[in-house]
CSV table of C-alpha atoms in Angstrom, one decimal:
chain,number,residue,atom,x,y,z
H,1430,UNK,CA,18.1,-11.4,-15.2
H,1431,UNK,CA,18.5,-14.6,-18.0
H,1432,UNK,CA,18.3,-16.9,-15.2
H,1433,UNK,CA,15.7,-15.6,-13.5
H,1434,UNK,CA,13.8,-15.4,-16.5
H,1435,UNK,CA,14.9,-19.3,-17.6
H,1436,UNK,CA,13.3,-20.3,-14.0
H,1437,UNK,CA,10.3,-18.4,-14.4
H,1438,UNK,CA,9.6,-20.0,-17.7
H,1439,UNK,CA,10.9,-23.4,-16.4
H,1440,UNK,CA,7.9,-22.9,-13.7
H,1441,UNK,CA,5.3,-21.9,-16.0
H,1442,UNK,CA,5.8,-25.0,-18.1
H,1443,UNK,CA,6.3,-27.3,-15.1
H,1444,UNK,CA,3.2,-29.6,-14.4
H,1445,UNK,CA,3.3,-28.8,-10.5
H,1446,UNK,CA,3.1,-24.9,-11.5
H,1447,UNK,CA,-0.4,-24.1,-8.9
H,1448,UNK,CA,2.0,-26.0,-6.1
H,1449,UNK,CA,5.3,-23.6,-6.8
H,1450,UNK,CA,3.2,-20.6,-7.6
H,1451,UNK,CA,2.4,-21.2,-4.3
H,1452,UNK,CA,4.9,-21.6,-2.6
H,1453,UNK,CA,7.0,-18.9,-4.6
H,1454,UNK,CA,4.2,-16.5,-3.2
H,1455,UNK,CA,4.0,-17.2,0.5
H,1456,UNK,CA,7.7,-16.7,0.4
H,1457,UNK,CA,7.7,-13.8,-1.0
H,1458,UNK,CA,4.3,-12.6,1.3
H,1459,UNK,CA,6.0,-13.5,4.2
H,1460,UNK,CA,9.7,-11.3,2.9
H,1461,UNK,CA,7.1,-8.1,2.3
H,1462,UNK,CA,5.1,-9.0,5.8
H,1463,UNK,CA,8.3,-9.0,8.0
H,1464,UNK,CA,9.8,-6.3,5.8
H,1465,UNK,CA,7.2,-3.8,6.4
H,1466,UNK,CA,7.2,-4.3,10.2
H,1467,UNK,CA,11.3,-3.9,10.0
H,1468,UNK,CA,11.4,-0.6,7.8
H,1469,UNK,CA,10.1,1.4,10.1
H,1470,UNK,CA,12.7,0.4,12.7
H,1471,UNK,CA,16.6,0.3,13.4
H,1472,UNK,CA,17.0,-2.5,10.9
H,1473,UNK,CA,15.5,-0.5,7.8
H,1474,UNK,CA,18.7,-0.2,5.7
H,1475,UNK,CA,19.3,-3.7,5.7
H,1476,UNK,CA,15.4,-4.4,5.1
H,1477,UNK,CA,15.4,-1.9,1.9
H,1478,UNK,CA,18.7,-3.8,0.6
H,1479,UNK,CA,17.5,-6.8,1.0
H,1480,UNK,CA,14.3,-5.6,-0.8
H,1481,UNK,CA,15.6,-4.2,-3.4
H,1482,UNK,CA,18.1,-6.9,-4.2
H,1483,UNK,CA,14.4,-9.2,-4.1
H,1484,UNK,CA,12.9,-6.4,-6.5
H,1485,UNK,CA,12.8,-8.6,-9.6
H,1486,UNK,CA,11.5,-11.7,-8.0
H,1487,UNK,CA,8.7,-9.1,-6.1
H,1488,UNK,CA,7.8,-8.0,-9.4
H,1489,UNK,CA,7.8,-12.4,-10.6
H,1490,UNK,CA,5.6,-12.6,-7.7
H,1491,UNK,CA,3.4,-9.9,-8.1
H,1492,UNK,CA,2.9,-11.0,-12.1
H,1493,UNK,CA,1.1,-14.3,-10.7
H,1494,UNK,CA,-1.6,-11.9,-9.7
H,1495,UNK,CA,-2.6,-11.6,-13.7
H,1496,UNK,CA,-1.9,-15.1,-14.7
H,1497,UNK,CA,-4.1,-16.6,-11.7
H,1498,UNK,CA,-6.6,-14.9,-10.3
H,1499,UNK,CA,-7.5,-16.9,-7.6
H,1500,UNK,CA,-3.3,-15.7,-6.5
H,1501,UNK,CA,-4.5,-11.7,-7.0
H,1502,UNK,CA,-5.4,-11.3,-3.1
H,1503,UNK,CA,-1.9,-12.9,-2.1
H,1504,UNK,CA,-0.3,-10.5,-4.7
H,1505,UNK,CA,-2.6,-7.2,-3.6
H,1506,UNK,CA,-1.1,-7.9,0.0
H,1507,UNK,CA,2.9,-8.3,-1.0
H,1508,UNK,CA,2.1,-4.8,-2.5
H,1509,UNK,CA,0.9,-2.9,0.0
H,1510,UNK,CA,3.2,-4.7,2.3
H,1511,UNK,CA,5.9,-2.9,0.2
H,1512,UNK,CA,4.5,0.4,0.5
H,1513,UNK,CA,7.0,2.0,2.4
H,1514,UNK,CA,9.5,0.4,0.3
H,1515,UNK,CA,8.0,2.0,-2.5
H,1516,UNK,CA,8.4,5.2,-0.8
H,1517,UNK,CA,11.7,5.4,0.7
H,1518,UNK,CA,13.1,3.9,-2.9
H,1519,UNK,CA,11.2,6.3,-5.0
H,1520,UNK,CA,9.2,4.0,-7.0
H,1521,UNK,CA,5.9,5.6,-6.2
H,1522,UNK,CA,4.5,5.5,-9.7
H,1523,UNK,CA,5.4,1.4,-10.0
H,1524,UNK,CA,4.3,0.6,-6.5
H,1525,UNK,CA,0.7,2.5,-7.4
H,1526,UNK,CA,0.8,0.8,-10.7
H,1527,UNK,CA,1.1,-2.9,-8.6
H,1528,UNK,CA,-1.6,-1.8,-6.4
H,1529,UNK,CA,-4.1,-1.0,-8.9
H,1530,UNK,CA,-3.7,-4.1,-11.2
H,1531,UNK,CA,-3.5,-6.7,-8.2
H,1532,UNK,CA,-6.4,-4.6,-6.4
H,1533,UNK,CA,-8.6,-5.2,-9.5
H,1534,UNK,CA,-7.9,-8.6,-10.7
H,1535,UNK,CA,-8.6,-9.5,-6.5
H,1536,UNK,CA,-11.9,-7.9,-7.0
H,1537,UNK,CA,-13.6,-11.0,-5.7
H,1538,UNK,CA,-11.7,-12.3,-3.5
H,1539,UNK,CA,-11.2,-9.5,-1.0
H,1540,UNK,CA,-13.3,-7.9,1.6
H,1541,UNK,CA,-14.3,-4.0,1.9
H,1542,UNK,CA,-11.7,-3.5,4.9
H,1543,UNK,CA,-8.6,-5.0,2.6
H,1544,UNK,CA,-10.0,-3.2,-0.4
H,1545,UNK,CA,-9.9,0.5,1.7
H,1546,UNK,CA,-6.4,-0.1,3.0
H,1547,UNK,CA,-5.2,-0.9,-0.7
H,1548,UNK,CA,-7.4,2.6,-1.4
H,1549,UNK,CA,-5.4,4.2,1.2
H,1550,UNK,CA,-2.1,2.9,-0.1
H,1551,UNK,CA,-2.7,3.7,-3.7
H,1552,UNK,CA,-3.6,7.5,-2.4
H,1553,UNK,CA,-0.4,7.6,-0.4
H,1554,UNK,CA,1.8,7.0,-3.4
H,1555,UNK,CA,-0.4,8.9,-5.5
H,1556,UNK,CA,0.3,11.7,-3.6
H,1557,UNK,CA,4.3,11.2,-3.6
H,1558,UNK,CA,3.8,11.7,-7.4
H,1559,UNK,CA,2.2,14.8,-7.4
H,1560,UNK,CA,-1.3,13.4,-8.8
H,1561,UNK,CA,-3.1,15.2,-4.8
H,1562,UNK,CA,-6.2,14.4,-7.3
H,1563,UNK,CA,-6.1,11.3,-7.8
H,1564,UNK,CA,-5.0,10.8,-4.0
H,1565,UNK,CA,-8.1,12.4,-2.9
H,1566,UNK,CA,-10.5,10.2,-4.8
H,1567,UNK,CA,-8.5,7.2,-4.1
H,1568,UNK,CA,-8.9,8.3,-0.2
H,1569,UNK,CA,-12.2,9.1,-0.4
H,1570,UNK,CA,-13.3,5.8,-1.5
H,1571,UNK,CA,-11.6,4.6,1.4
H,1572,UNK,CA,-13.5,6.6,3.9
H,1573,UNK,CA,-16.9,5.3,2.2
H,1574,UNK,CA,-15.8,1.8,2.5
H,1575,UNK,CA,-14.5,2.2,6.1
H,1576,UNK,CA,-17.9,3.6,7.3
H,1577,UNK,CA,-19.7,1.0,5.5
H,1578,UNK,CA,-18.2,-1.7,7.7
H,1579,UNK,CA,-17.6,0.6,11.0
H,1580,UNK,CA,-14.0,0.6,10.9
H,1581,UNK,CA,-13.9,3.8,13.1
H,1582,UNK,CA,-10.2,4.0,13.5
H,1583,UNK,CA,-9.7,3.6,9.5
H,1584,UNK,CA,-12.1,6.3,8.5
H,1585,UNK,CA,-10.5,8.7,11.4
H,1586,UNK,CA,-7.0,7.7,10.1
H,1587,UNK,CA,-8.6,8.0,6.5
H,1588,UNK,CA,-10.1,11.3,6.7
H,1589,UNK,CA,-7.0,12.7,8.2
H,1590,UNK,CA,-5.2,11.8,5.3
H,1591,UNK,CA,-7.6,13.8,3.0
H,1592,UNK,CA,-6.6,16.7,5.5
H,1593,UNK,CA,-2.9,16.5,4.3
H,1594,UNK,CA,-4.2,15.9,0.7
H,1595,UNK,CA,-6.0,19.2,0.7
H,1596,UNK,CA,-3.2,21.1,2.4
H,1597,UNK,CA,-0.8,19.9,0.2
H,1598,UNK,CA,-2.6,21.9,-2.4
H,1599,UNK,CA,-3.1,25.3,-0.5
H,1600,UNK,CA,-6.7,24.5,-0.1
H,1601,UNK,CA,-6.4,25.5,3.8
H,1602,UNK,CA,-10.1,26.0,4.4
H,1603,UNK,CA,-10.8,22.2,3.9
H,1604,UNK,CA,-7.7,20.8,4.8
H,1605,UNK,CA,-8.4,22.4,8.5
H,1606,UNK,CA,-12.0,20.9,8.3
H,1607,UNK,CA,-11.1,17.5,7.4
H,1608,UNK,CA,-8.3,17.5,10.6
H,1609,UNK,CA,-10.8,18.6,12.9
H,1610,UNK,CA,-13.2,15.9,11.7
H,1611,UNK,CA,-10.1,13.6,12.2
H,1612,UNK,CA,-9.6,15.3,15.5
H,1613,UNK,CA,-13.3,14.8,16.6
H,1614,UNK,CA,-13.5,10.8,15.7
H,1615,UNK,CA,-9.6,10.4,17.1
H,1616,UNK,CA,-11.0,11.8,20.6
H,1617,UNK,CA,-13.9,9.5,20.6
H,1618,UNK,CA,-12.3,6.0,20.2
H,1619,UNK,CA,-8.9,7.4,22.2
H,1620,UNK,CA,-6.6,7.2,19.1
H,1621,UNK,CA,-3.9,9.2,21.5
H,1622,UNK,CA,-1.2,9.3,18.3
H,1623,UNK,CA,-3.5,10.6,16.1
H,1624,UNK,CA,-4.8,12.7,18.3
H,1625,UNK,CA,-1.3,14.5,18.6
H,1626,UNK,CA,-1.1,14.9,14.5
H,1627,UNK,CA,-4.4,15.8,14.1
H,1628,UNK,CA,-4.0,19.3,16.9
H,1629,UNK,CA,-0.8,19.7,15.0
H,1630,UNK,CA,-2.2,20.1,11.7
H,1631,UNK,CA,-4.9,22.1,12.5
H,1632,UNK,CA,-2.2,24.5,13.9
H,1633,UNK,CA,-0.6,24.8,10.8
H,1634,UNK,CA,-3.2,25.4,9.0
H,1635,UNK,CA,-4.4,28.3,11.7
H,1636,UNK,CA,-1.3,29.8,10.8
């Protein structure tokens, strides 16, 4: 930790900081980008290792965000990149925490579709915490930003997830609703997976 903290310094104070800032981030964009594609596959436990051995210089990474704004977009994506890292490890409140201040400082320099997935990602961990509130308002923001730029597959996908949000908390009624509305846009753009999760849910929630 010392040394990583003498090297982080040593690159703040060096006059070709912008250049290794740089450089320091699309490394570590491109670790989270081929991590996330890898964690949900055979090679996962040595993706998560590897990850979490990476954790501090993530965070390094993901602190350029606040002291360059013009960074905070390259810094959004490593977060959600890591979201199933965030998951599987347990660090849903940190991971949500990364999220938010990266999403906001990148206010201006990200579009409506990045700015819903980062929605979506923030709910999911908001959810693994316990806070189905806050997931639902973080989802729902998502859906209203999804329709605004006719992202049909996002705001079936999104709306689905509001589904499990509202059964999570015993509120049946609307949880069913929100599946079948899943159900009904997953059927019209031939979203076979979702299709599947969507009829099983609304079982559930018939029974």
């Amino acid at each position: 930790t010392a040394i990583r903290e003498y090297a982080l310094c040593e690159l703040y104070e060096s006059a070709d900081v912008p250049s290794l800032r740089e450089r320091y981030l699309a490394y570590y964009a491109s670790l989270a980008s081929r991590s996330a594609k890898e964690l949900s596959g055979p090679r996962q436990q040595s993706f998560l290792q590897m990850l979490q051995d990476e954790l501090d210089n993530l965070r390094a990474a993901l602190q350029f965000g606040e002291v360059d704004a013009k960074h905070a977009a390259a810094c959004l994506e490593i977060a959600c990149e890591l979201q199933q890292f965030w998951l599987v490890r347990g660090y849903f409140a940190e991971g949500r925490r990364w999220i938010g201040k990266t999403l906001e400082a990148a206010d201006e320099y990200i579009g409506p579709g990045t700015r819903a997935q980062a929605l979506s990602s923030a709910a999911l961990l908001a959810s693994f915490s316990d806070d189905r509130s806050a997931a639902q308002q973080l989802e729902q923001q998502a859906v209203e930003l999804r329709e605004q730029i006719g992202d049909e597959d996002g705001v079936a996908q999104s709306v689905h997830s509001l589904g499990c949000y509202a059964f999570d908390v015993g509120d049946f009624d609307r949880a069913q609703a929100f599946f079948m509305d899943a159900l009904e846009r997953a059927r019209r753009i031939g979203a076979q997976t979702l299709i599947a999760k969507a009829l099983d849910n609304v079982g559930l929630c018939a029974v």
